[in-house]
Tab-separated table of C-alpha atoms and ligand atoms in Angstrom:
chain	number	residue	atom	x	y	z
A	1	MET	CA	-19.720	138.994	-38.543
A	2	ASN	CA	-22.147	140.067	-41.296
A	3	PRO	CA	-25.008	137.656	-41.929
A	4	LEU	CA	-24.870	135.351	-44.939
A	5	VAL	CA	-25.665	136.966	-48.298
A	6	ASN	CA	-28.083	134.317	-49.434
A	7	LEU	CA	-28.392	134.266	-53.220
A	8	TYR	CA	-29.231	130.570	-53.323
A	9	SER	CA	-32.818	131.217	-54.419
A	10	ASP	CA	-35.613	133.760	-54.173
A	11	THR	CA	-37.350	131.203	-51.947
A	12	GLN	CA	-34.955	132.218	-49.156
A	13	THR	CA	-36.851	135.354	-48.137
A	14	ARG	CA	-38.324	135.659	-44.661
A	15	PRO	CA	-41.633	137.396	-44.082
A	16	THR	CA	-41.118	141.064	-43.235
A	17	PRO	CA	-42.455	142.466	-39.947
A	18	ALA	CA	-45.331	144.141	-41.839
A	19	MET	CA	-46.188	140.896	-43.634
A	20	ARG	CA	-46.151	139.061	-40.303
A	21	ARG	CA	-48.539	141.654	-38.878
A	22	ALA	CA	-50.896	141.189	-41.830
A	23	MET	CA	-50.766	137.435	-41.204
A	24	ALA	CA	-51.420	137.809	-37.487
A	25	GLU	CA	-54.403	140.050	-38.087
A	26	ALA	CA	-55.965	138.033	-40.926
A	27	GLU	CA	-59.632	137.158	-40.744
A	28	VAL	CA	-59.858	133.379	-41.044
A	29	GLY	CA	-62.310	130.502	-41.362
A	30	ASP	CA	-62.436	126.999	-42.836
A	31	GLU	CA	-61.063	127.356	-46.345
A	32	GLN	CA	-62.321	123.862	-47.301
A	33	ARG	CA	-65.831	125.163	-46.766
A	34	PHE	CA	-65.044	128.459	-48.562
A	35	GLU	CA	-65.476	130.195	-45.206
A	36	ASP	CA	-62.061	131.791	-45.031
A	37	PRO	CA	-62.568	135.335	-46.347
A	38	THR	CA	-58.849	135.995	-46.720
A	39	VAL	CA	-58.272	132.889	-48.841
A	40	SER	CA	-61.340	133.734	-50.937
A	41	GLU	CA	-60.057	137.259	-51.464
A	42	LEU	CA	-56.632	136.010	-52.531
A	43	CYS	CA	-58.146	133.550	-55.007
A	44	ALA	CA	-60.454	136.181	-56.511
A	45	ARG	CA	-57.556	138.603	-56.750
A	46	VAL	CA	-55.234	136.166	-58.534
A	47	ALA	CA	-58.001	134.932	-60.862
A	48	ALA	CA	-58.633	138.543	-61.936
A	49	LEU	CA	-54.916	139.334	-62.222
A	50	LEU	CA	-54.329	136.353	-64.511
A	51	GLY	CA	-57.593	136.787	-66.431
A	52	PHE	CA	-59.386	133.611	-65.334
A	53	GLU	CA	-62.796	132.833	-63.824
A	54	ALA	CA	-61.556	131.131	-60.686
A	55	ALA	CA	-58.526	130.135	-58.645
A	56	VAL	CA	-57.538	127.808	-55.828
A	57	PHE	CA	-54.985	128.376	-53.066
A	58	LEU	CA	-52.453	125.548	-52.821
A	59	PRO	CA	-49.499	124.899	-50.520
A	60	SER	CA	-46.881	125.044	-53.281
A	61	GLY	CA	-46.104	125.714	-56.897
A	62	THR	CA	-45.224	122.084	-57.375
A	63	MET	CA	-48.755	121.135	-56.381
A	64	CYS	CA	-50.106	123.679	-58.898
A	65	ASN	CA	-48.141	122.039	-61.714
A	66	GLU	CA	-49.023	118.536	-60.620
A	67	ILE	CA	-52.723	119.211	-60.255
A	68	ALA	CA	-52.835	121.108	-63.540
A	69	PHE	CA	-51.176	118.233	-65.387
A	70	ARG	CA	-53.660	115.854	-63.778
A	71	LEU	CA	-56.514	118.083	-64.972
A	72	HIS	CA	-55.343	118.126	-68.573
A	73	ILE	CA	-53.811	114.691	-69.121
A	74	ARG	CA	-56.237	111.813	-69.709
A	75	PRO	CA	-55.391	108.177	-69.086
A	76	GLY	CA	-54.145	106.332	-72.137
A	77	GLY	CA	-50.876	107.836	-73.305
A	78	ASP	CA	-51.448	111.592	-73.403
A	79	GLU	CA	-48.284	113.615	-73.863
A	80	VAL	CA	-47.147	117.003	-72.634
A	81	ILE	CA	-44.735	119.095	-74.691
A	82	LEU	CA	-42.446	121.139	-72.438
A	83	HIS	CA	-38.878	122.373	-72.186
A	84	ARG	CA	-36.201	119.928	-71.050
A	85	GLY	CA	-35.142	122.205	-68.205
A	86	SER	CA	-38.647	122.909	-66.919
A	87	HIS	CA	-39.559	122.321	-63.289
A	88	PRO	CA	-42.112	119.489	-63.741
A	89	LEU	CA	-39.490	117.530	-65.639
A	90	ILE	CA	-36.450	118.108	-63.439
A	91	ALA	CA	-37.715	118.829	-59.936
A	92	GLU	CA	-41.091	117.278	-59.183
A	93	ALA	CA	-39.945	113.759	-58.381
A	94	GLY	CA	-41.442	112.294	-61.533
A	95	GLY	CA	-44.872	113.606	-60.566
A	96	PRO	CA	-46.143	114.073	-64.130
A	97	ALA	CA	-45.660	110.319	-64.667
A	98	ALA	CA	-46.726	109.198	-61.199
A	99	PHE	CA	-49.692	111.473	-60.602
A	100	ALA	CA	-50.978	112.410	-64.061
A	101	GLY	CA	-49.718	109.407	-66.055
A	102	ALA	CA	-48.197	111.821	-68.560
A	103	MET	CA	-45.801	111.009	-71.335
A	104	VAL	CA	-43.405	113.920	-71.675
A	105	GLN	CA	-41.800	115.282	-74.808
A	106	PRO	CA	-38.912	117.536	-73.768
A	107	LEU	CA	-37.818	120.288	-76.163
A	108	ASP	CA	-34.158	121.336	-76.267
A	109	THR	CA	-34.700	124.841	-77.541
A	110	PRO	CA	-32.593	127.896	-76.586
A	111	ALA	CA	-33.180	129.957	-73.419
A	112	GLY	CA	-35.854	127.637	-72.025
A	113	MET	CA	-38.351	128.902	-74.609
A	114	PHE	CA	-39.822	127.534	-77.817
A	115	THR	CA	-41.933	128.766	-80.704
A	116	GLY	CA	-45.226	127.833	-82.318
A	117	ASP	CA	-43.254	126.036	-85.021
A	118	ASP	CA	-41.347	124.058	-82.380
A	119	VAL	CA	-44.724	122.917	-81.036
A	120	ARG	CA	-45.905	122.021	-84.542
A	121	GLY	CA	-42.722	120.013	-85.027
A	122	ALA	CA	-43.334	118.104	-81.791
A	123	LEU	CA	-46.945	117.153	-82.493
A	124	ARG	CA	-47.767	113.473	-82.781
A	125	ARG	CA	-49.797	112.269	-85.738
A	126	PRO	CA	-53.483	112.392	-84.832
A	127	GLY	CA	-55.144	108.991	-84.960
A	128	ASN	CA	-51.816	107.153	-85.113
A	129	ARG	CA	-52.198	104.322	-82.653
A	130	TYR	CA	-48.466	103.766	-82.222
A	131	GLU	CA	-47.672	107.213	-80.919
A	132	PRO	CA	-48.604	108.989	-77.697
A	133	ARG	CA	-51.404	111.532	-78.028
A	134	SER	CA	-50.315	115.174	-77.992
A	135	ARG	CA	-52.455	116.799	-75.336
A	136	LEU	CA	-50.780	119.625	-73.452
A	137	VAL	CA	-48.157	122.345	-73.849
A	138	SER	CA	-46.565	123.639	-70.666
A	139	VAL	CA	-44.406	126.767	-70.464
A	140	GLU	CA	-42.472	128.420	-67.662
A	141	GLN	CA	-42.613	132.233	-67.354
A	142	THR	CA	-39.854	133.161	-66.498
A	143	THR	CA	-37.561	130.285	-67.440
A	144	ASN	CA	-35.801	129.306	-64.237
A	145	MET	CA	-32.955	127.068	-65.343
A	146	ALA	CA	-32.322	129.129	-68.467
A	147	GLY	CA	-31.584	132.130	-66.266
A	148	GLY	CA	-34.902	133.890	-65.674
A	149	ARG	CA	-35.546	134.708	-69.318
A	150	VAL	CA	-38.856	136.343	-70.226
A	151	TRP	CA	-41.030	134.806	-72.937
A	152	PRO	CA	-42.080	137.670	-75.229
A	153	ALA	CA	-45.881	137.919	-75.334
A	154	ALA	CA	-45.852	137.533	-79.135
A	155	GLN	CA	-43.892	134.290	-78.882
A	156	LEU	CA	-46.388	132.957	-76.365
A	157	ARG	CA	-49.189	133.908	-78.792
A	158	GLY	CA	-47.466	131.792	-81.443
A	159	VAL	CA	-47.323	128.845	-79.049
A	160	VAL	CA	-50.976	129.303	-78.098
A	161	ASP	CA	-51.987	129.423	-81.774
A	162	ALA	CA	-50.034	126.279	-82.627
A	163	ALA	CA	-51.457	124.386	-79.640
A	164	ARG	CA	-55.009	125.526	-80.348
A	165	GLU	CA	-54.829	124.613	-84.034
A	166	ALA	CA	-53.976	121.086	-82.926
A	167	GLY	CA	-56.641	120.992	-80.172
A	168	LEU	CA	-54.095	120.964	-77.327
A	169	ARG	CA	-54.465	122.423	-73.850
A	170	LEU	CA	-52.000	124.966	-72.432
A	171	HIS	CA	-50.557	125.414	-68.952
A	172	MET	CA	-48.311	128.188	-67.625
A	173	ASP	CA	-45.960	127.697	-64.677
A	174	GLY	CA	-45.903	131.244	-63.365
A	175	ALA	CA	-43.524	130.696	-60.474
A	176	ARG	CA	-41.916	134.001	-61.475
A	177	LEU	CA	-44.609	135.440	-63.711
A	178	MET	CA	-44.618	138.745	-61.841
A	179	ASN	CA	-40.895	139.133	-62.539
A	180	ALA	CA	-41.755	138.947	-66.233
A	181	VAL	CA	-44.584	141.445	-65.754
A	182	VAL	CA	-42.334	143.967	-64.020
A	183	SER	CA	-39.389	143.418	-66.337
A	184	ALA	CA	-41.319	143.734	-69.603
A	185	GLY	CA	-44.168	145.992	-68.471
A	186	VAL	CA	-46.702	143.520	-69.887
A	187	PRO	CA	-49.826	142.739	-67.804
A	188	ALA	CA	-49.976	139.212	-66.398
A	189	SER	CA	-53.250	138.535	-68.216
A	190	SER	CA	-51.603	139.285	-71.569
A	191	TYR	CA	-49.093	136.535	-70.917
A	192	THR	CA	-51.752	134.037	-69.820
A	193	GLU	CA	-54.207	134.790	-72.641
A	194	GLY	CA	-55.254	131.588	-74.390
A	195	PHE	CA	-53.955	129.345	-71.588
A	196	ASP	CA	-56.246	126.894	-69.785
A	197	THR	CA	-54.431	127.099	-66.460
A	198	ALA	CA	-51.742	129.326	-64.978
A	199	TRP	CA	-50.405	129.949	-61.494
A	200	LEU	CA	-48.418	132.388	-59.398
A	201	ASP	CA	-45.967	131.477	-56.685
A	202	LEU	CA	-46.221	133.622	-53.569
A	203	THR	CA	-42.996	132.295	-52.065
A	204	LYS	CA	-40.432	133.397	-54.633
A	205	GLY	CA	-39.841	137.054	-55.467
A	206	LEU	CA	-43.103	137.981	-53.764
A	207	GLY	CA	-41.622	136.977	-50.416
A	208	ALA	CA	-44.480	135.098	-48.727
A	209	PRO	CA	-43.595	132.055	-46.613
A	210	VAL	CA	-46.069	129.516	-48.069
A	211	GLY	CA	-48.425	129.117	-50.993
A	212	ALA	CA	-49.236	129.408	-54.663
A	213	VAL	CA	-52.476	130.075	-56.521
A	214	LEU	CA	-53.667	128.072	-59.538
A	215	ALA	CA	-56.174	129.767	-61.849
A	216	GLY	CA	-58.407	128.505	-64.653
A	217	SER	CA	-62.044	128.196	-65.661
A	218	ALA	CA	-64.597	127.659	-62.887
A	219	GLU	CA	-65.039	124.097	-64.125
A	220	LEU	CA	-61.311	123.272	-64.064
A	221	ILE	CA	-60.833	124.847	-60.644
A	222	GLU	CA	-63.735	122.870	-59.219
A	223	GLU	CA	-62.035	119.723	-60.492
A	224	ALA	CA	-58.701	120.983	-59.105
A	225	TRP	CA	-60.334	121.024	-55.664
A	226	ARG	CA	-60.869	117.279	-55.973
A	227	TYR	CA	-57.120	116.743	-56.436
A	228	LYS	CA	-56.274	119.266	-53.734
A	229	GLN	CA	-58.358	117.117	-51.396
A	230	MET	CA	-56.783	113.913	-52.701
A	231	LEU	CA	-53.252	115.173	-52.073
A	232	GLY	CA	-54.038	116.513	-48.627
A	233	GLY	CA	-53.652	120.068	-49.824
A	234	ALA	CA	-57.015	121.177	-48.448
A	235	MET	CA	-56.390	123.382	-45.428
A	236	ARG	CA	-58.373	125.036	-42.659
A	237	GLN	CA	-57.635	128.554	-41.322
A	238	ALA	CA	-55.316	129.188	-44.242
A	239	GLY	CA	-56.172	132.882	-44.259
A	240	ILE	CA	-53.080	133.335	-42.079
A	241	LEU	CA	-51.049	132.259	-45.111
A	242	ALA	CA	-53.237	133.903	-47.746
A	243	ALA	CA	-52.834	137.213	-45.908
A	244	ALA	CA	-49.113	137.047	-46.643
A	245	GLY	CA	-49.955	136.551	-50.324
A	246	LEU	CA	-52.317	139.514	-50.385
A	247	TYR	CA	-49.738	141.625	-48.599
A	248	ALA	CA	-47.149	140.560	-51.175
A	249	LEU	CA	-49.411	141.478	-54.097
A	250	ASP	CA	-49.950	144.913	-52.565
A	251	HIS	CA	-46.376	145.663	-51.524
A	252	HIS	CA	-43.879	143.365	-53.207
A	253	VAL	CA	-44.626	143.466	-56.909
A	254	GLU	CA	-43.226	146.812	-58.053
A	255	ARG	CA	-40.134	146.307	-55.939
A	256	LEU	CA	-39.178	143.298	-58.095
A	257	ALA	CA	-37.548	145.969	-60.278
A	258	ASP	CA	-34.966	146.380	-57.464
A	259	ASP	CA	-34.172	142.665	-57.650
A	260	HIS	CA	-33.711	142.964	-61.407
A	261	GLU	CA	-31.392	145.931	-60.956
A	262	HIS	CA	-29.372	144.009	-58.351
A	263	ALA	CA	-29.136	141.019	-60.689
A	264	ALA	CA	-27.910	143.252	-63.517
A	265	ARG	CA	-25.303	144.774	-61.194
A	266	LEU	CA	-24.180	141.327	-60.073
A	267	ALA	CA	-23.945	140.166	-63.686
A	268	ASP	CA	-21.858	143.219	-64.641
A	269	GLY	CA	-19.490	142.621	-61.726
A	270	LEU	CA	-19.133	138.948	-62.600
A	271	ARG	CA	-18.354	139.828	-66.214
A	272	GLU	CA	-15.785	142.389	-65.022
A	273	ALA	CA	-14.235	139.602	-62.944
A	274	GLY	CA	-13.912	137.505	-66.108
A	275	TYR	CA	-16.847	135.136	-65.749
A	276	SER	CA	-19.013	134.106	-68.650
A	277	VAL	CA	-22.518	135.181	-67.613
A	278	TRP	CA	-25.693	134.031	-69.354
A	279	PRO	CA	-28.077	136.772	-70.518
A	280	VAL	CA	-29.868	138.331	-67.534
A	281	GLU	CA	-33.387	139.758	-67.827
A	282	THR	CA	-34.864	139.402	-64.359
A	283	ASN	CA	-33.614	138.234	-60.948
A	284	ILE	CA	-31.644	135.119	-61.944
A	285	VAL	CA	-27.951	135.185	-62.811
A	286	ILE	CA	-26.319	132.019	-64.128
A	287	PHE	CA	-22.645	131.934	-64.963
A	288	ASP	CA	-19.951	129.414	-65.755
A	289	VAL	CA	-17.017	128.729	-63.493
A	290	GLU	CA	-13.822	126.828	-64.076
A	291	GLY	CA	-13.775	123.495	-62.302
A	292	ASP	CA	-16.515	122.029	-60.159
A	293	ALA	CA	-19.451	124.363	-59.489
A	294	GLY	CA	-20.258	122.669	-56.159
A	295	GLU	CA	-16.713	123.196	-54.875
A	296	TRP	CA	-16.746	126.774	-56.161
A	297	CYS	CA	-19.968	127.436	-54.221
A	298	ALA	CA	-18.553	125.838	-51.054
A	299	ALA	CA	-15.502	128.113	-51.273
A	300	LEU	CA	-17.753	131.137	-51.790
A	301	GLU	CA	-19.905	130.182	-48.829
A	302	SER	CA	-16.835	130.113	-46.602
A	303	LYS	CA	-16.644	133.848	-47.435
A	304	GLY	CA	-20.227	134.456	-46.351
A	305	VAL	CA	-22.051	134.264	-49.701
A	306	ARG	CA	-24.337	131.439	-50.790
A	307	MET	CA	-25.050	130.593	-54.432
A	308	GLY	CA	-26.135	127.267	-55.919
A	309	ALA	CA	-24.552	124.881	-58.418
A	310	VAL	CA	-27.010	124.210	-61.240
A	311	GLY	CA	-24.736	122.184	-63.492
A	312	PRO	CA	-21.265	120.679	-63.413
A	313	SER	CA	-19.744	124.118	-63.991
A	314	ALA	CA	-22.739	126.455	-63.814
A	315	VAL	CA	-23.636	128.541	-60.764
A	316	ARG	CA	-26.948	130.318	-60.123
A	317	ALA	CA	-27.448	133.426	-57.997
A	318	VAL	CA	-30.967	134.755	-57.429
A	319	THR	CA	-31.704	138.226	-56.091
A	320	HIS	CA	-34.679	138.881	-53.825
A	321	LEU	CA	-36.227	140.955	-51.053
A	322	ASP	CA	-33.565	140.049	-48.494
A	323	VAL	CA	-30.556	141.036	-50.630
A	324	ASP	CA	-29.835	144.735	-51.026
A	325	ALA	CA	-27.207	146.651	-53.012
A	326	ASP	CA	-24.753	146.164	-50.156
A	327	GLY	CA	-25.333	142.396	-50.307
A	328	VAL	CA	-24.572	142.427	-54.027
A	329	ALA	CA	-21.375	144.391	-53.380
A	330	ARG	CA	-20.355	141.889	-50.704
A	331	ALA	CA	-21.093	139.009	-53.065
A	332	LEU	CA	-18.830	140.553	-55.712
A	333	GLU	CA	-16.069	141.097	-53.150
A	334	ALA	CA	-16.297	137.456	-52.131
A	335	VAL	CA	-16.176	136.341	-55.764
A	336	ALA	CA	-13.127	138.526	-56.369
B	401	PLP	C1	-40.137	127.449	-62.404
B	401	PLP	C2	-40.576	126.783	-61.150
B	401	PLP	N1	-41.722	126.086	-61.146
B	401	PLP	C3	-42.187	125.493	-60.030
B	401	PLP	C4	-41.516	125.584	-58.852
B	401	PLP	C5	-42.073	124.912	-57.643
B	401	PLP	O1	-42.572	125.803	-56.739
B	401	PLP	P1	-42.644	125.425	-55.178
B	401	PLP	O2	-41.242	125.486	-54.674
B	401	PLP	O3	-43.544	126.482	-54.613
B	401	PLP	O4	-43.228	124.069	-55.076
B	401	PLP	C6	-40.311	126.282	-58.803
B	401	PLP	C7	-39.557	126.372	-57.528
B	401	PLP	O5	-38.394	126.621	-57.480
B	401	PLP	C8	-39.831	126.905	-59.976
B	401	PLP	O6	-38.677	127.584	-59.994
């Protein structure tokens, strides 16, 4: 029996033998005391990649978002403008409210993206004591629940300009930023230009087992360390984990193009089979099914292929390191 074709998420990858070797051989120390050379190298590398002064290694992307919101949001009714389908709003257990005390203003714009004018339209009136205070704009590159769409750099510039004009801070959830980089051929630092904080997830397309890296100014990252400590995210010989991240940055970035090709192939096959597929730009394929998406996925899984229901009738399939062209072909056979 062939193993499961697991398209549930790009978090489903397992470390490759070479990545495991890099982990086993990592030089380590106490990362809380900045004595783990592998963690320090990873942080310096991601800070440079994203165009920031400093970075901090955290256990998860969720913790990056939560700490960043806590850095930007002040007590007293500060509001973050973000898309309705974005991760902090739908999948972080209410963390922005619980941990940062943030008001949220969700935008219902197409494809998980918005424009500078959308931000201008969402701004609260400065000095108005009845309204929350606009404080932060948060964007997701790529847009997960909108199907891995890539924010064009020029559109991000427009958002940065609108936020800056109004004195707002900016945060980028870069869970799949490198997918955008590879898909559009735009350097990561061009996407993050003008942002106060941004992060990369090592555990999605990059294929590492644990970790994400939050970048910002030296001052913000020093403050982020306070919250990392508070949440119990400070680690010890974390170089074992950081080594996987470094390995991924060296070996698993360019190959994201394969995932994008596999996603495009899957999307074509689904369309040929009569499904209505959302636009596909990177490694996420969302499509509509007739009837209940959960039941549809259960039936598919009985044929050896796992996808996930992301709405009453919407199914998501995500390509990654552990799914090859043969896996995509098997997925399409199972769908048929
Ligand atoms: C867009 C986005 N942001 C944040 C996260 C959270 O990352 P993590 O699972 O590393 O906590 C995810 C995870 O699926 C995501 O897709």
